[in-house]
JSON list of C-alpha atoms in Angstrom, two decimals:
[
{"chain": "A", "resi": 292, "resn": "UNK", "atom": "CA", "xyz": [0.00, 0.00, 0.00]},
{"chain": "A", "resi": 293, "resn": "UNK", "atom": "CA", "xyz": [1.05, 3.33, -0.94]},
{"chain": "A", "resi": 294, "resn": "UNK", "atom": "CA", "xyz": [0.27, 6.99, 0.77]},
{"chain": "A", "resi": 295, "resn": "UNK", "atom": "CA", "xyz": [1.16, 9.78, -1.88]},
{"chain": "A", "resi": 296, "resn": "UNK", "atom": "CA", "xyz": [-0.13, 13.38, -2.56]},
{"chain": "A", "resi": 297, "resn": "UNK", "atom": "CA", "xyz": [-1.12, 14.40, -5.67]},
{"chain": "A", "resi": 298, "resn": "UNK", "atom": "CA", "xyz": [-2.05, 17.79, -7.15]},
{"chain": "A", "resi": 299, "resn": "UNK", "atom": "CA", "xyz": [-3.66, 15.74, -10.23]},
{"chain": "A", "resi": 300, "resn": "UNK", "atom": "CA", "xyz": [-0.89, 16.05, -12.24]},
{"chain": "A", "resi": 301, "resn": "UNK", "atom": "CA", "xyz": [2.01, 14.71, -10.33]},
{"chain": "A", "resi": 302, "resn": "UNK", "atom": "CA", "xyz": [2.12, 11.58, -7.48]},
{"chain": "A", "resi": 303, "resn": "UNK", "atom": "CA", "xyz": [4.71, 12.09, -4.86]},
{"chain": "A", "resi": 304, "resn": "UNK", "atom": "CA", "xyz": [4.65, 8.88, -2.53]},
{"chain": "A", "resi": 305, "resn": "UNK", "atom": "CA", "xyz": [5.47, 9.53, 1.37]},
{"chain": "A", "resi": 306, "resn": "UNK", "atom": "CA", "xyz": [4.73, 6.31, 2.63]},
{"chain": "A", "resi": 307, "resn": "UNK", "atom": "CA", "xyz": [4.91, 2.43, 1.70]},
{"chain": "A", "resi": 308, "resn": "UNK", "atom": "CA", "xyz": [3.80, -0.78, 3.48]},
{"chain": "A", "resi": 309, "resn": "UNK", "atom": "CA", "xyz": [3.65, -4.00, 2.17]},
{"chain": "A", "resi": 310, "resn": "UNK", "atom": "CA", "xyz": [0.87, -6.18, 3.86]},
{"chain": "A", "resi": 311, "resn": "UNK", "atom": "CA", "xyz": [0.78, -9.53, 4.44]},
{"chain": "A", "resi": 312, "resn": "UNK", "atom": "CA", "xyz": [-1.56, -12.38, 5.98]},
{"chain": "A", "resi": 313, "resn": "UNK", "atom": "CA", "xyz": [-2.00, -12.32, 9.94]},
{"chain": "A", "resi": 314, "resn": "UNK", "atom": "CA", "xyz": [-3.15, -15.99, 9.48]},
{"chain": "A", "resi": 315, "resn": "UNK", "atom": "CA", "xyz": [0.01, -18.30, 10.06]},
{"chain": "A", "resi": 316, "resn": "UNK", "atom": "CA", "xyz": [-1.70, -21.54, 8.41]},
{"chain": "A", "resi": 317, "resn": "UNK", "atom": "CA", "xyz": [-1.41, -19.02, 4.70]},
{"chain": "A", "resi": 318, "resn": "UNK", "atom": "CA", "xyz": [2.14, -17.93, 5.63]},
{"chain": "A", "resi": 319, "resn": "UNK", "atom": "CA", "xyz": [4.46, -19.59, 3.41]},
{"chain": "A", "resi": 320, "resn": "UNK", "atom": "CA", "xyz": [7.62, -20.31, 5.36]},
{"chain": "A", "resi": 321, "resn": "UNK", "atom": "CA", "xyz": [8.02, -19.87, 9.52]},
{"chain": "A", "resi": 322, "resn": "UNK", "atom": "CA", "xyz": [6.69, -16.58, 11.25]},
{"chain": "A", "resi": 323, "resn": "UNK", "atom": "CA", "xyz": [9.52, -16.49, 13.57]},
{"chain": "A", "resi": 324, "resn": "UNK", "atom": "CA", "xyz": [9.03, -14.01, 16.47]},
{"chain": "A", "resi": 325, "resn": "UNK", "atom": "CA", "xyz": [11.07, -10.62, 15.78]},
{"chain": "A", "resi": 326, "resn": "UNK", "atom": "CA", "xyz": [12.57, -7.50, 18.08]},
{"chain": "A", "resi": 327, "resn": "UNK", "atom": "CA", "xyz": [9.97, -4.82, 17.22]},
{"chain": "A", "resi": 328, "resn": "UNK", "atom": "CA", "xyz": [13.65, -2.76, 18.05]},
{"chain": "A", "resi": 329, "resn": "UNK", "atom": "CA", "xyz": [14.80, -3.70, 14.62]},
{"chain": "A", "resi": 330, "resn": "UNK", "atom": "CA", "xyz": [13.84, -2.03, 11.01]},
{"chain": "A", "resi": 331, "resn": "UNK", "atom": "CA", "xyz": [12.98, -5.80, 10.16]},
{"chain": "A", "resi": 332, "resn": "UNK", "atom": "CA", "xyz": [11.30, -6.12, 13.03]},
{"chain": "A", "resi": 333, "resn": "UNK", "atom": "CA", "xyz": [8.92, -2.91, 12.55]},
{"chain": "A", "resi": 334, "resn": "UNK", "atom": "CA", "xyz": [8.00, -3.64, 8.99]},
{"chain": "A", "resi": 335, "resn": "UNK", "atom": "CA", "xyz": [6.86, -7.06, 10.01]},
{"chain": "A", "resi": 336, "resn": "UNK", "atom": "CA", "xyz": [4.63, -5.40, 12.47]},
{"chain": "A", "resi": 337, "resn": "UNK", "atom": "CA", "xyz": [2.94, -2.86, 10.47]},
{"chain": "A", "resi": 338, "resn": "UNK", "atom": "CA", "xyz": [3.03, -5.64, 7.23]},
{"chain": "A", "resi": 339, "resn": "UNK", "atom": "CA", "xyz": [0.43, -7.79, 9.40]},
{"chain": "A", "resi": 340, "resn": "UNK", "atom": "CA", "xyz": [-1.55, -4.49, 10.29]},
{"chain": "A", "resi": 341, "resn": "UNK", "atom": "CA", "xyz": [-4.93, -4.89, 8.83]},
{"chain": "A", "resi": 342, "resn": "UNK", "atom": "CA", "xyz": [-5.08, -2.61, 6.03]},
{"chain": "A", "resi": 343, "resn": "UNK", "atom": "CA", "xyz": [-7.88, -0.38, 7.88]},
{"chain": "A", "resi": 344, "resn": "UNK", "atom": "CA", "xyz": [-5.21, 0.50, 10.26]},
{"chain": "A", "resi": 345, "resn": "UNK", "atom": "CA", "xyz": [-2.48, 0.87, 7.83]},
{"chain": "A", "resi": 346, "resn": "UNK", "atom": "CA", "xyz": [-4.61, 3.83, 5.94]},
{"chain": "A", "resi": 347, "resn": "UNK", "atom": "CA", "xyz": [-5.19, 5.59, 9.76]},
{"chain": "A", "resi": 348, "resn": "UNK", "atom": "CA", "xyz": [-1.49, 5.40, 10.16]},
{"chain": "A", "resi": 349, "resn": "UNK", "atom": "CA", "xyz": [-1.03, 7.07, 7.05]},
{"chain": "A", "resi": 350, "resn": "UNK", "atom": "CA", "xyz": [-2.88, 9.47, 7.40]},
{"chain": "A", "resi": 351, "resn": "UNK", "atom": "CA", "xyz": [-1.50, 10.15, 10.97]},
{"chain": "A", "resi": 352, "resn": "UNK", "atom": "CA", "xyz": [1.81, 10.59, 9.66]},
{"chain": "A", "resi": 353, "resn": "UNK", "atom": "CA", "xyz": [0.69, 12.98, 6.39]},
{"chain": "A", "resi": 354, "resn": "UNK", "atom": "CA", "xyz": [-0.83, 15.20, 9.03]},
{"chain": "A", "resi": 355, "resn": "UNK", "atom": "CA", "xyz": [2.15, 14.93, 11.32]},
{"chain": "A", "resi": 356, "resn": "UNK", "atom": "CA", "xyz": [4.72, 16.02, 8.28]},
{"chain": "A", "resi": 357, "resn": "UNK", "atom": "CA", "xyz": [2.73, 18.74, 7.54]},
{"chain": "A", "resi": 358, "resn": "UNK", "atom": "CA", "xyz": [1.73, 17.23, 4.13]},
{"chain": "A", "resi": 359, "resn": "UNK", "atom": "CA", "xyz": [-1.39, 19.24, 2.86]},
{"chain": "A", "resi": 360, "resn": "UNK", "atom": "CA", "xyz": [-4.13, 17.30, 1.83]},
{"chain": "A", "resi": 361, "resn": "UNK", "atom": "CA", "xyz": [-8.31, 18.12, 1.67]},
{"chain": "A", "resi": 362, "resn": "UNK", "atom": "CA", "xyz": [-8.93, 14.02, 1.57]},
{"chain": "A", "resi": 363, "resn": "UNK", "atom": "CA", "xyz": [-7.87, 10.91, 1.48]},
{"chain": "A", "resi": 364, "resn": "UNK", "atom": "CA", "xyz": [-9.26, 8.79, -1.70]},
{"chain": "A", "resi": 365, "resn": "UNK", "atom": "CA", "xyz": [-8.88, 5.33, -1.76]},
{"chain": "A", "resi": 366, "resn": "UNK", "atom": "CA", "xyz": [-10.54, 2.14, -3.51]},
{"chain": "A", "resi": 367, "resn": "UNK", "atom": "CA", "xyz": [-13.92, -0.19, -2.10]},
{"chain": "A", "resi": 368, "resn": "UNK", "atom": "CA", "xyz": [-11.17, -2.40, -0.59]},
{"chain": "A", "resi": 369, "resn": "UNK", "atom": "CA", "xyz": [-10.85, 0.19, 2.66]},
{"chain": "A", "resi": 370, "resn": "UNK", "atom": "CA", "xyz": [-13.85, 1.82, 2.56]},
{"chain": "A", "resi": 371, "resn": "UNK", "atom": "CA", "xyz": [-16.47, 0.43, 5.56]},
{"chain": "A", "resi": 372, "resn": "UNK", "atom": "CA", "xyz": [-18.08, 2.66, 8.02]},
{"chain": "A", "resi": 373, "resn": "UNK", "atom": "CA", "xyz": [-15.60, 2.39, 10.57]},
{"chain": "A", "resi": 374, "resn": "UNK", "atom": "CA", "xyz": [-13.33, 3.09, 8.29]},
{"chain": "A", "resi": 375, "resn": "UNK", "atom": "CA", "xyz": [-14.49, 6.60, 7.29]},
{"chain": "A", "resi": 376, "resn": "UNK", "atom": "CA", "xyz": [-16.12, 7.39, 10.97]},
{"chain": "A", "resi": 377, "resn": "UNK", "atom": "CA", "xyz": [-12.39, 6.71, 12.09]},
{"chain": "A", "resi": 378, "resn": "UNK", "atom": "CA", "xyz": [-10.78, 8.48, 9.55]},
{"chain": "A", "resi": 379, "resn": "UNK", "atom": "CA", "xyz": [-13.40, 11.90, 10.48]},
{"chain": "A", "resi": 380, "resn": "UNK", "atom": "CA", "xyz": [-12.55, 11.30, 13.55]},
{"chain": "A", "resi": 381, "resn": "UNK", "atom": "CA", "xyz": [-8.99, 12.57, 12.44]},
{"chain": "A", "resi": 382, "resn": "UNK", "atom": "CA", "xyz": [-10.71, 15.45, 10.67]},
{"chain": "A", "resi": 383, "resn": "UNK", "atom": "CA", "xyz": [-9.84, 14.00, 7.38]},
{"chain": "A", "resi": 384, "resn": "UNK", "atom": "CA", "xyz": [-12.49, 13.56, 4.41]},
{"chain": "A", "resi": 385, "resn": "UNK", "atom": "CA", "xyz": [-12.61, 10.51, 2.43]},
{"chain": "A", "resi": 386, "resn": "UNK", "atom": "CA", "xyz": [-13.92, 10.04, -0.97]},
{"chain": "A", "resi": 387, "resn": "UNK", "atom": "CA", "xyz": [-14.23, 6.09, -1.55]},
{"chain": "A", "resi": 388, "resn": "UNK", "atom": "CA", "xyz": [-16.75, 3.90, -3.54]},
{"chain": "A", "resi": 389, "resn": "UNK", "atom": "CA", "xyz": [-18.96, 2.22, -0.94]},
{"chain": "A", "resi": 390, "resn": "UNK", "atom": "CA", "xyz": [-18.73, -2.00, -0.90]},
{"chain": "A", "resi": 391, "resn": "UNK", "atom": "CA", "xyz": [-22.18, -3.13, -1.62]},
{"chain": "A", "resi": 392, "resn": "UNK", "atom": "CA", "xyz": [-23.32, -4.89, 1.14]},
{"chain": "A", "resi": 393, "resn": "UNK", "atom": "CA", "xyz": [-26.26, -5.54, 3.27]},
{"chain": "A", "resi": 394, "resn": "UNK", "atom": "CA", "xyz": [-25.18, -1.89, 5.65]},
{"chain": "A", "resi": 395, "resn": "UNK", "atom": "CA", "xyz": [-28.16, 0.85, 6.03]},
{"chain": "A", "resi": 396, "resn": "UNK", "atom": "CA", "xyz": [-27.09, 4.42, 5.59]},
{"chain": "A", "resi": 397, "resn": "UNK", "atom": "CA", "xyz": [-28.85, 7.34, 5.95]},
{"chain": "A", "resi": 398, "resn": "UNK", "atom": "CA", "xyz": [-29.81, 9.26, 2.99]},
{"chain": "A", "resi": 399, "resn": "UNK", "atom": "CA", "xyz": [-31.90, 12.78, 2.35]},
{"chain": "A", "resi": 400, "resn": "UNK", "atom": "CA", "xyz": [-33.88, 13.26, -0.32]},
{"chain": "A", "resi": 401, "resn": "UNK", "atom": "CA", "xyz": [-32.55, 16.12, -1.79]},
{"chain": "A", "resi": 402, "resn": "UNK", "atom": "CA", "xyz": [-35.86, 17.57, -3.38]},
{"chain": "A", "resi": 403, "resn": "UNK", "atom": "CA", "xyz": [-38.08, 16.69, -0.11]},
{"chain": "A", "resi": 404, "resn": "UNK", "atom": "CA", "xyz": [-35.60, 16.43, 2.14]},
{"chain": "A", "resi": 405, "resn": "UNK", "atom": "CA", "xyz": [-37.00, 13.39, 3.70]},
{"chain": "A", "resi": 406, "resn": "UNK", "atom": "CA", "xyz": [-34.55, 10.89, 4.98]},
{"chain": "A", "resi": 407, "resn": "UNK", "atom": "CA", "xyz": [-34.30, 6.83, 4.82]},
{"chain": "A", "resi": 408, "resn": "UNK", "atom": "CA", "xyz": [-32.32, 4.30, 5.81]},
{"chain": "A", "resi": 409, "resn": "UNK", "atom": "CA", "xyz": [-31.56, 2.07, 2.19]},
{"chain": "A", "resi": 410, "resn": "UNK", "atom": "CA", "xyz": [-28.49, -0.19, 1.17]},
{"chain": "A", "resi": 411, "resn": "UNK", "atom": "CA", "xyz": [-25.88, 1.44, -1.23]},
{"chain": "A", "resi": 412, "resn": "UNK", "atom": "CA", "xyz": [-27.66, -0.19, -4.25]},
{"chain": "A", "resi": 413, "resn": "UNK", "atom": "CA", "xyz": [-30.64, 1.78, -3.69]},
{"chain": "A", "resi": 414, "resn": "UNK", "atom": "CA", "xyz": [-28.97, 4.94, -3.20]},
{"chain": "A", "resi": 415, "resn": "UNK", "atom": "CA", "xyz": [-27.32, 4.42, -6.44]},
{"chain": "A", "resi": 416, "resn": "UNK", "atom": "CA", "xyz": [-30.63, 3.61, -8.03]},
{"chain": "A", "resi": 417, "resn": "UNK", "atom": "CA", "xyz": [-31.79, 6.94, -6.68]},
{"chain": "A", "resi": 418, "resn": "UNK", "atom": "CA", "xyz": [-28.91, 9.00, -7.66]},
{"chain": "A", "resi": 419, "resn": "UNK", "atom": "CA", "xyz": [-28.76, 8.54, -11.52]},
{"chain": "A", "resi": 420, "resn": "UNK", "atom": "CA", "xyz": [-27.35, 10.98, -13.32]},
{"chain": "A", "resi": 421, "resn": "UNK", "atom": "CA", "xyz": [-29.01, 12.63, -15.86]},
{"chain": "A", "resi": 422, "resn": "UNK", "atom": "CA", "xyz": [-26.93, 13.32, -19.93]},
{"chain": "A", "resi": 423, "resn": "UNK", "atom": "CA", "xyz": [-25.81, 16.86, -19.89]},
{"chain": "A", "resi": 424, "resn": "UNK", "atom": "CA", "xyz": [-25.73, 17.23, -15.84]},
{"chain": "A", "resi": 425, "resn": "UNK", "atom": "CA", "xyz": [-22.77, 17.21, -13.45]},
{"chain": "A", "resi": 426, "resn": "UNK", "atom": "CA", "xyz": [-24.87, 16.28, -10.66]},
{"chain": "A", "resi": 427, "resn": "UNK", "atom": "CA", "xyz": [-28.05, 14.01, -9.60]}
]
């Protein structure tokens, strides 16, 4: 996993992980216990971070370089409520596809301003965009 900036021209990476099962029965070869004092030792660590965590962690260190960013974007893969309640927790917007899954959100009708509790399918379904609009 990467954590880069981007003015939508350029991508400057600032931080790299490479993840890895937590799940010793998948591990090819023997998980042999490591001094979290080492460099090896570290990157083993945050490799078996779930990847929810890794993105947080990211993001923690962005903020504390002083890196300026408005959000974070990132694919279906990381994107679960917790996930973006955490990550507002941190003051930091997300823009991420939602996984379509059996969750309830809360959504406002934007023309009666009504609000509902539907699946992400639906609130596709209701948020169609129309030829020749930039927004539902």
């Amino acid at each position: 996993m990467t954590g880069g900036w981007t003015n939508g021209e350029a991508f400057i990476p600032f931080s790299q992980t490479l993840l890895t099962t937590r799940n010793e029965t998948l591990m090819v070869g023997p998980d042999s216990p490591l001094d979290r004092r080492t460099i090896r030792g570290r990157r083993r660590a945050a490799a078996k971070e779930k990847g929810t965590d890794t993105v947080c962690r990211m993001v923690a260190e962005a903020k504390k370089a002083g890196i300026p960013f408005d959000f974070v974007l990132f694919d279906t893969w990381f994107s679960n409520p917790v996930q973006l309640i955490e990550l507002k927790g941190m003051e930091t917007d997300a823009i991420a596809m939602i996984k379509k899954n059996s969750t309830k959100y809360t959504w406002t009708d934007p023309v009666t301003g009504e609000a509902a509790r539907l699946d992400v399918k639906e609130i596709y379904s209701r948020n169609k965009k129309s030829p020749g609009t930039c927004c539902p």
